[in-house]
Tab-separated table of C-alpha atoms in Angstrom:
chain	number	residue	atom	x	y	z
R	7	MET	CA	0.000	0.000	0.000
R	8	LYS	CA	1.384	3.349	-1.038
R	9	ARG	CA	1.431	6.070	1.596
R	10	THR	CA	0.602	9.518	0.236
R	11	ASN	CA	1.837	12.786	1.676
R	12	PHE	CA	-1.092	15.219	1.968
R	13	SER	CA	1.052	18.236	2.756
R	14	SER	CA	4.237	19.326	1.060
R	15	ARG	CA	5.226	21.476	4.047
R	16	GLU	CA	5.173	21.070	7.769
R	17	LYS	CA	2.369	22.877	9.544
R	18	SER	CA	3.135	25.500	12.149
R	19	LEU	CA	1.399	25.726	15.507
R	20	ARG	CA	-0.652	28.601	14.142
R	21	ASP	CA	-1.881	26.435	11.263
R	22	ILE	CA	-2.797	23.618	13.614
R	23	PHE	CA	-4.522	25.548	16.404
R	24	ALA	CA	-6.088	28.552	14.624
R	25	ILE	CA	-9.530	27.056	13.955
R	26	PRO	CA	-9.887	25.286	17.353
R	27	LEU	CA	-8.950	28.504	19.183
R	28	VAL	CA	-11.482	30.526	17.195
R	29	LEU	CA	-14.181	27.942	17.934
R	30	ALA	CA	-13.260	27.936	21.629
R	31	ALA	CA	-13.421	31.740	21.800
R	32	LEU	CA	-16.768	31.706	19.985
R	33	THR	CA	-18.127	29.149	22.450
R	34	VAL	CA	-16.986	31.168	25.471
R	35	PHE	CA	-18.514	34.304	23.965
R	36	GLY	CA	-21.793	32.459	23.352
R	37	LEU	CA	-21.900	31.153	26.910
R	38	LEU	CA	-21.191	34.597	28.365
R	39	ALA	CA	-23.772	36.198	26.082
R	40	ALA	CA	-26.371	33.692	27.293
R	41	LEU	CA	-25.519	34.242	30.957
R	42	ILE	CA	-24.963	37.998	31.063
R	43	GLY	CA	-26.931	39.431	28.149
R	44	GLU	CA	-30.554	40.436	28.464
R	45	GLY	CA	-33.098	40.676	25.688
R	46	ASP	CA	-33.815	38.960	22.413
R	47	VAL	CA	-30.694	40.220	20.644
R	48	TRP	CA	-28.367	38.563	23.145
R	49	ARG	CA	-30.414	35.374	23.006
R	50	VAL	CA	-30.014	35.201	19.229
R	51	VAL	CA	-26.302	36.050	19.439
R	52	SER	CA	-25.717	33.308	21.994
R	53	TRP	CA	-27.606	30.710	19.932
R	54	VAL	CA	-25.625	31.578	16.802
R	55	ALA	CA	-22.306	31.557	18.665
R	56	LEU	CA	-23.053	28.211	20.314
R	57	ALA	CA	-24.368	26.649	17.096
R	58	ALA	CA	-21.255	27.546	15.072
R	59	PRO	CA	-19.002	24.786	16.500
R	60	ILE	CA	-21.786	22.250	16.002
R	61	GLY	CA	-22.138	23.404	12.405
R	62	VAL	CA	-18.409	22.983	11.846
R	63	ILE	CA	-18.537	19.453	13.285
R	64	ILE	CA	-21.491	18.485	11.076
R	65	ARG	CA	-19.872	19.994	7.981
R	66	HIS	CA	-16.603	18.188	8.647
R	67	ALA	CA	-18.405	14.890	9.245
R	68	ALA	CA	-20.328	15.239	5.986
R	69	PHE	CA	-17.688	16.704	3.675
R	70	GLY	CA	-14.333	16.245	5.406
R	71	ARG	CA	-11.331	14.608	3.799
R	72	ASN	CA	-10.782	10.913	4.298
R	73	PRO	CA	-7.040	10.524	5.050
R	74	ARG	CA	-7.122	6.768	4.513
R	75	ARG	CA	-8.308	6.969	0.915
R	76	VAL	CA	-5.632	5.721	-1.468
R	77	GLU	CA	-5.747	6.776	-5.091
């Protein structure tokens, strides 16, 4: 079985952790907006902020790359 190299360069820490850190910050913001904010605007903002990581997970599960696929 031939092993393929998906990346021609090594990834930096910024490349690896950029998206997870953004999702973590968005989740913390959504939780704080739900706890501290009052009114319908804050409720909508918190729902959107907390739904974003779930949307990313669903999108990755549906359309993500399969690293074991050999061509």
